[in-house]
Every structure is written in structure tokens, then in C-alpha cells.
């Protein structure tokens, strides 16, 4: 029986790893789940394990927060010890957070088969820490498991071998489709006093939007204007909550604590519009058919624009207000990219297991 280690570290990893763990277990793989501890607050971590029914981690590296270098290094040191101790046949990493990069480098140097789920996404913005993480993780990986056709094109144009590249669909959407009905049945919308009233949802946590007070104040100015037309609910990331302390907000721009997976899915599913700088939320709104306005200058997920409900708006306050008001009057028609169908986890399990069984395994080579 193969022994495969699945890694999760930060909030957006948990909903991606769950269907992979389930699909590997279903085909008889001996799975271990490692939590790096990059996110550690109950609201950023534990609630996702409860909401998703994700098993308790078999190993917890407890690294916590730190600068990029300190955090990545702490995960590397702890994960190297784990790999020496457990010697898995393969490691699966997801997404683009610091934990993803750290575990990739360790696995590549240990000679363990490495699979990257969400391979090939590119914003082409090297100032984004996630872009550095994506490119370097792909480079270290044996198997590049891509969510969409644009990611496949990126990998081909970067010179990866065809036997490394696999279009598997979007694993985050597996989890969304599995939990949508359960989420909608929750009492959250009534508890927030919203009833049938239309509302919008906001999330912001990118350093480029929230770390510089004047940049954040400028975006909040636009959100205050939009909130004068339609109430906006804003579950805030701890990083953003700290930054918002000194900025005035309209009472209809309602700041809420971070939400768990099911409550946030319920909120998105009922929203008239979502304004965000998150990558995953661009995908989830597309799968839900809800209009999304992305408050960034670029996106690594252009498929959500060409084949979904997303629009890239940037951070100019007048552009944000104009886009929000126009999308409320004329929302885009729902549509969804190929293979965002709830079965990505199964495809991933099949690709990894057959690579492990293959006798002529090739390692990543010079590009
Ligand atoms: C990380 C990911 C980002 C992802 C985001 C989702 C990287 C480079 N960034 O950003 O891609 O979209 O997670 O949330 O990996 N904090 C807490 N409690 C926690 C965790 C963090 O209060 O449980 C605070 C700490 O002050 C910490 C700060 O949030 O310093 C930032 O956390 P960190 O993990 O470094 O990055 P995120 O901004 O969460």
C-alpha cells in the first residue's frame, strides 16, 4: 500500500486538501495529514476541520506566524524532520502559501515524489509572495495537477514535460459542491437580520491592499459609497482587522469576525455581489454563479473572467464604485469552467497512485 502525506497549513488549504485525502483513502492509500500551523487561531483553522469533517492532523508542526523567511524556514526545518521520520512515498501540497513552498523544497531534496495541486496558475506579478511560491513550487514538483486550461498553457509554455502535466479540475469546487446545500440551510442570513434584503460581501487581506494605511483607506472610501446603496458584510482577516482600527467605516459596511467555511459559503451563495482580493473566492463565486469584483490589478485565475462571473476592477475607488453599481443592475450570466464538477479529488488520487506504480519514473529535469 502506498503511503502519501498531504500537507495543509493555512486557511485556504483546508478545503482543498479534504477531497484529496478522501479520494486517496477511498483507493486504499495510507494517508497522513500534516498541519504546518501557519494558521493557528480557532477561527482560521479549527473551525475548518469541524465544518469540513477533516480528520485531525497526524502531525502538527506548530510553526505560527513570522516574516516570510522565518515562517518558510520554520516549516522547512520541521517538515524535514517529519520526512526523515516518516519517509512517505509521495507528498501532496496545495495552493500557493508559504507552507506549500517550504514543504515542496524539502520533498524535492529528499527525493520524495511531489505533487502540486493548483499548478500552473500565474499572475505574472512577481511582487506577490504567492506568485513566487507558485512558480518555485511547480519547479520542484514531479506532478503538476492543474485546475484549468489556462494553467495547462502556462505550464507548457514554461517547458514542463507533458508527462508531468495533468488537467484534473478544481478541487476547491469539489468541497463547495459537496457542502453547498448544508451551508445554505444554516440560519446565518436570518441571524444577521438580512432576510430577503439584497446584500454584498467584502473580503480583503492581500498585503498590497491592507498593509499600507492610505491604500486601505482609499478602498474603504469606495466601499463606504457602495454600502450607501446596498449593505456590505465584511468578515475580516486578523491582518485586516488590525489595519482597520484607525479607518472610519459606514455603519452599512458591517465588519464581522472571520467566518468558518459553511457560514462564509452561505453568505457568498446569497450575495448580490462579492468584492474581494482573494484567489479562492474568485473561483467559488464563479461556481456559485455570483458576480465577483476583484480588487487587484491582476489575477492568477483569468479563467474566472473568461469562463466565469469575475471582473478585474483594480483598486481605484471610482472604478470600484462604478463596477459595483453596474454589476448590481446587470449581473453576468452564470457559467463554469470544464471539470469544476466535484470530481477533481478522484482524478488527483488516480494520477498520483499511477505515478507511484509506474516503473519508469522521471524526476523534474532542466527546463
Ligand atoms: C496567507 C497566505 C495567503 C492566503 C492567506 C489566507 C502566504 C504568503 N500567504 O496570508 O496566500 O491567501 O493566508 O488567509 O502564505 N494571523 C492570526 N491568526 C492566524 C494566522 C495569522 O492572527 O491564525 C495574523 C498574524 O498577525 C500574522 C498575519 O495574520 O502575522 C499574517 O498571517 P500569514 O500566515 O503570514 O499570512 P496571511 O496574510 O494569512
PDB file of N, CA and C and ligand atoms in Angstrom, residues 10-12 37-42 44-45 64-66 68 71 96-99 129-130 133 205-207 237-239 242 278-279, ligand 1:
ATOM      1  N   UNK A  10      -2.576  26.717   5.877  1.00  0.00           N
ATOM      2  CA  UNK A  10      -3.279  27.985   6.068  1.00  0.00           C
ATOM      3  C   UNK A  10      -4.729  27.841   5.605  1.00  0.00           C
ATOM      4  N   UNK A  11      -5.547  28.781   6.032  1.00  0.00           N
ATOM      5  CA  UNK A  11      -6.999  28.685   5.819  1.00  0.00           C
ATOM      6  C   UNK A  11      -7.401  28.169   4.437  1.00  0.00           C
ATOM      7  N   UNK A  12      -6.854  28.745   3.332  1.00  0.00           N
ATOM      8  CA  UNK A  12      -7.358  28.271   2.033  1.00  0.00           C
ATOM      9  C   UNK A  12      -6.881  26.874   1.647  1.00  0.00           C
ATOM     10  N   UNK A  37       0.702  24.560  10.815  1.00  0.00           N
ATOM     11  CA  UNK A  37       0.465  25.545  11.864  1.00  0.00           C
ATOM     12  C   UNK A  37       0.662  26.981  11.404  1.00  0.00           C
ATOM     13  N   UNK A  38       0.765  27.207  10.070  1.00  0.00           N
ATOM     14  CA  UNK A  38       0.888  28.602   9.582  1.00  0.00           C
ATOM     15  C   UNK A  38      -0.304  29.432  10.070  1.00  0.00           C
ATOM     16  N   UNK A  39      -1.500  28.881   9.949  1.00  0.00           N
ATOM     17  CA  UNK A  39      -2.671  29.495  10.591  1.00  0.00           C
ATOM     18  C   UNK A  39      -3.021  28.653  11.813  1.00  0.00           C
ATOM     19  N   UNK A  40      -3.300  29.335  12.918  1.00  0.00           N
ATOM     20  CA  UNK A  40      -3.395  28.641  14.208  1.00  0.00           C
ATOM     21  C   UNK A  40      -4.597  29.093  15.024  1.00  0.00           C
ATOM     22  N   UNK A  41      -5.164  30.297  14.764  1.00  0.00           N
ATOM     23  CA  UNK A  41      -6.335  30.730  15.527  1.00  0.00           C
ATOM     24  C   UNK A  41      -7.493  29.763  15.267  1.00  0.00           C
ATOM     25  N   UNK A  42      -8.357  29.582  16.267  1.00  0.00           N
ATOM     26  CA  UNK A  42      -9.520  28.699  16.067  1.00  0.00           C
ATOM     27  C   UNK A  42     -10.318  29.135  14.843  1.00  0.00           C
ATOM     28  N   UNK A  44      -9.309  30.609  12.183  1.00  0.00           N
ATOM     29  CA  UNK A  44      -8.579  30.479  10.913  1.00  0.00           C
ATOM     30  C   UNK A  44      -8.253  29.013  10.607  1.00  0.00           C
ATOM     31  N   UNK A  45      -8.448  28.141  11.591  1.00  0.00           N
ATOM     32  CA  UNK A  45      -8.016  26.748  11.404  1.00  0.00           C
ATOM     33  C   UNK A  45      -9.039  25.744  11.938  1.00  0.00           C
ATOM     34  N   UNK A  64       3.436  28.662  13.386  1.00  0.00           N
ATOM     35  CA  UNK A  64       2.915  30.000  13.697  1.00  0.00           C
ATOM     36  C   UNK A  64       3.345  31.056  12.695  1.00  0.00           C
ATOM     37  N   UNK A  65       3.164  32.335  13.096  1.00  0.00           N
ATOM     38  CA  UNK A  65       3.434  33.462  12.200  1.00  0.00           C
ATOM     39  C   UNK A  65       4.907  33.864  12.240  1.00  0.00           C
ATOM     40  N   UNK A  66       5.265  34.723  11.269  1.00  0.00           N
ATOM     41  CA  UNK A  66       6.631  35.241  11.212  1.00  0.00           C
ATOM     42  C   UNK A  66       6.831  35.925   9.885  1.00  0.00           C
ATOM     43  N   UNK A  68       8.307  36.249   6.058  1.00  0.00           N
ATOM     44  CA  UNK A  68       8.278  35.192   5.040  1.00  0.00           C
ATOM     45  C   UNK A  68       9.433  34.218   5.227  1.00  0.00           C
ATOM     46  N   UNK A  71       9.025  32.202   8.571  1.00  0.00           N
ATOM     47  CA  UNK A  71       7.924  31.232   8.529  1.00  0.00           C
ATOM     48  C   UNK A  71       8.262  30.060   7.592  1.00  0.00           C
ATOM     49  N   UNK A  96      -0.686  28.000  -2.790  1.00  0.00           N
ATOM     50  CA  UNK A  96       0.453  28.891  -3.018  1.00  0.00           C
ATOM     51  C   UNK A  96       0.915  29.611  -1.758  1.00  0.00           C
ATOM     52  N   UNK A  97       0.637  29.028  -0.590  1.00  0.00           N
ATOM     53  CA  UNK A  97       1.036  29.722   0.640  1.00  0.00           C
ATOM     54  C   UNK A  97       2.470  29.343   1.016  1.00  0.00           C
ATOM     55  N   UNK A  98       2.998  30.017   2.034  1.00  0.00           N
ATOM     56  CA  UNK A  98       4.396  29.750   2.394  1.00  0.00           C
ATOM     57  C   UNK A  98       4.625  28.280   2.767  1.00  0.00           C
ATOM     58  N   UNK A  99       3.646  27.661   3.399  1.00  0.00           N
ATOM     59  CA  UNK A  99       3.778  26.237   3.772  1.00  0.00           C
ATOM     60  C   UNK A  99       3.916  25.361   2.539  1.00  0.00           C
ATOM     61  N   UNK A 129       3.886  37.567  -2.984  1.00  0.00           N
ATOM     62  CA  UNK A 129       4.576  36.397  -2.415  1.00  0.00           C
ATOM     63  C   UNK A 129       4.019  35.087  -2.956  1.00  0.00           C
ATOM     64  N   UNK A 130       2.711  35.042  -3.198  1.00  0.00           N
ATOM     65  CA  UNK A 130       2.104  33.790  -3.692  1.00  0.00           C
ATOM     66  C   UNK A 130       2.616  33.433  -5.079  1.00  0.00           C
ATOM     67  N   UNK A 133       5.818  31.733  -4.625  1.00  0.00           N
ATOM     68  CA  UNK A 133       5.535  30.387  -4.110  1.00  0.00           C
ATOM     69  C   UNK A 133       5.036  29.450  -5.209  1.00  0.00           C
ATOM     70  N   UNK A 205      -7.442  40.862   2.197  1.00  0.00           N
ATOM     71  CA  UNK A 205      -6.322  40.550   3.092  1.00  0.00           C
ATOM     72  C   UNK A 205      -4.967  40.609   2.408  1.00  0.00           C
ATOM     73  N   UNK A 206      -4.926  40.906   1.080  1.00  0.00           N
ATOM     74  CA  UNK A 206      -3.629  40.965   0.395  1.00  0.00           C
ATOM     75  C   UNK A 206      -2.782  42.075   1.001  1.00  0.00           C
ATOM     76  N   UNK A 207      -1.512  41.801   1.276  1.00  0.00           N
ATOM     77  CA  UNK A 207      -0.645  42.845   1.829  1.00  0.00           C
ATOM     78  C   UNK A 207      -0.706  44.135   1.008  1.00  0.00           C
ATOM     79  N   UNK A 237     -10.184  39.272   8.007  1.00  0.00           N
ATOM     80  CA  UNK A 237      -8.964  38.510   8.318  1.00  0.00           C
ATOM     81  C   UNK A 237      -8.251  39.244   9.456  1.00  0.00           C
ATOM     82  N   UNK A 238      -7.586  38.500  10.383  1.00  0.00           N
ATOM     83  CA  UNK A 238      -6.909  39.183  11.505  1.00  0.00           C
ATOM     84  C   UNK A 238      -5.952  40.285  11.041  1.00  0.00           C
ATOM     85  N   UNK A 239      -5.276  40.024   9.928  1.00  0.00           N
ATOM     86  CA  UNK A 239      -4.338  41.011   9.378  1.00  0.00           C
ATOM     87  C   UNK A 239      -5.074  42.312   9.033  1.00  0.00           C
ATOM     88  N   UNK A 242      -6.632  44.453  12.191  1.00  0.00           N
ATOM     89  CA  UNK A 242      -5.634  45.334  12.828  1.00  0.00           C
ATOM     90  C   UNK A 242      -5.521  46.630  12.031  1.00  0.00           C
ATOM     91  N   UNK A 278      -9.199  37.915  -2.760  1.00  0.00           N
ATOM     92  CA  UNK A 278      -8.826  36.511  -2.565  1.00  0.00           C
ATOM     93  C   UNK A 278      -8.811  35.765  -3.894  1.00  0.00           C
ATOM     94  N   UNK A 279      -7.916  34.785  -4.028  1.00  0.00           N
ATOM     95  CA  UNK A 279      -7.917  33.943  -5.216  1.00  0.00           C
ATOM     96  C   UNK A 279      -9.054  32.937  -5.185  1.00  0.00           C
TER      97      UNK A 279
HETATM   98  C1  LIG B   1      -1.726  33.631   3.963  1.00  0.00           C
HETATM   99  C2  LIG B   1      -1.218  33.329   2.557  1.00  0.00           C
HETATM  100  C3  LIG B   1      -2.184  33.890   1.536  1.00  0.00           C
HETATM  101  C4  LIG B   1      -3.580  33.379   1.794  1.00  0.00           C
HETATM  102  C5  LIG B   1      -3.961  33.751   3.221  1.00  0.00           C
HETATM  103  C6  LIG B   1      -5.348  33.299   3.575  1.00  0.00           C
HETATM  104  C7  LIG B   1       1.229  33.313   2.305  1.00  0.00           C
HETATM  105  C8  LIG B   1       2.387  34.024   1.719  1.00  0.00           C
HETATM  106  N1  LIG B   1       0.072  33.988   2.308  1.00  0.00           N
HETATM  107  O1  LIG B   1      -1.723  35.042   4.135  1.00  0.00           O
HETATM  108  O2  LIG B   1      -1.782  33.460   0.241  1.00  0.00           O
HETATM  109  O3  LIG B   1      -4.471  33.959   0.864  1.00  0.00           O
HETATM  110  O4  LIG B   1      -3.030  33.118   4.096  1.00  0.00           O
HETATM  111  O5  LIG B   1      -5.675  33.732   4.853  1.00  0.00           O
HETATM  112  O6  LIG B   1       1.370  32.173   2.725  1.00  0.00           O
HETATM  113  N2  LIG B   1      -2.675  35.676  11.958  1.00  0.00           N
HETATM  114  C9  LIG B   1      -3.506  35.483  13.022  1.00  0.00           C
HETATM  115  N3  LIG B   1      -4.007  34.226  13.238  1.00  0.00           N
HETATM  116  C10 LIG B   1      -3.698  33.167  12.444  1.00  0.00           C
HETATM  117  C11 LIG B   1      -2.816  33.360  11.381  1.00  0.00           C
HETATM  118  C12 LIG B   1      -2.317  34.621  11.120  1.00  0.00           C
HETATM  119  O7  LIG B   1      -3.812  36.413  13.757  1.00  0.00           O
HETATM  120  O8  LIG B   1      -4.198  32.047  12.694  1.00  0.00           O
HETATM  121  C13 LIG B   1      -2.145  37.029  11.694  1.00  0.00           C
HETATM  122  C14 LIG B   1      -0.755  37.219  12.236  1.00  0.00           C
HETATM  123  O9  LIG B   1      -0.638  38.525  12.688  1.00  0.00           O
HETATM  124  C15 LIG B   1       0.115  37.041  11.012  1.00  0.00           C
HETATM  125  C16 LIG B   1      -0.777  37.604   9.915  1.00  0.00           C
HETATM  126  O10 LIG B   1      -2.111  37.237  10.300  1.00  0.00           O
HETATM  127  O11 LIG B   1       1.333  37.674  11.135  1.00  0.00           O
HETATM  128  C17 LIG B   1      -0.487  37.077   8.560  1.00  0.00           C
HETATM  129  O12 LIG B   1      -0.522  35.646   8.542  1.00  0.00           O
HETATM  130  P1  LIG B   1       0.312  34.837   7.438  1.00  0.00           P
HETATM  131  O13 LIG B   1       0.052  33.382   7.532  1.00  0.00           O
HETATM  132  O14 LIG B   1       1.732  35.277   7.466  1.00  0.00           O
HETATM  133  O15 LIG B   1      -0.282  35.382   6.062  1.00  0.00           O
HETATM  134  P2  LIG B   1      -1.781  35.686   5.592  1.00  0.00           P
HETATM  135  O16 LIG B   1      -1.936  37.154   5.418  1.00  0.00           O
HETATM  136  O17 LIG B   1      -2.785  34.966   6.439  1.00  0.00           O
END
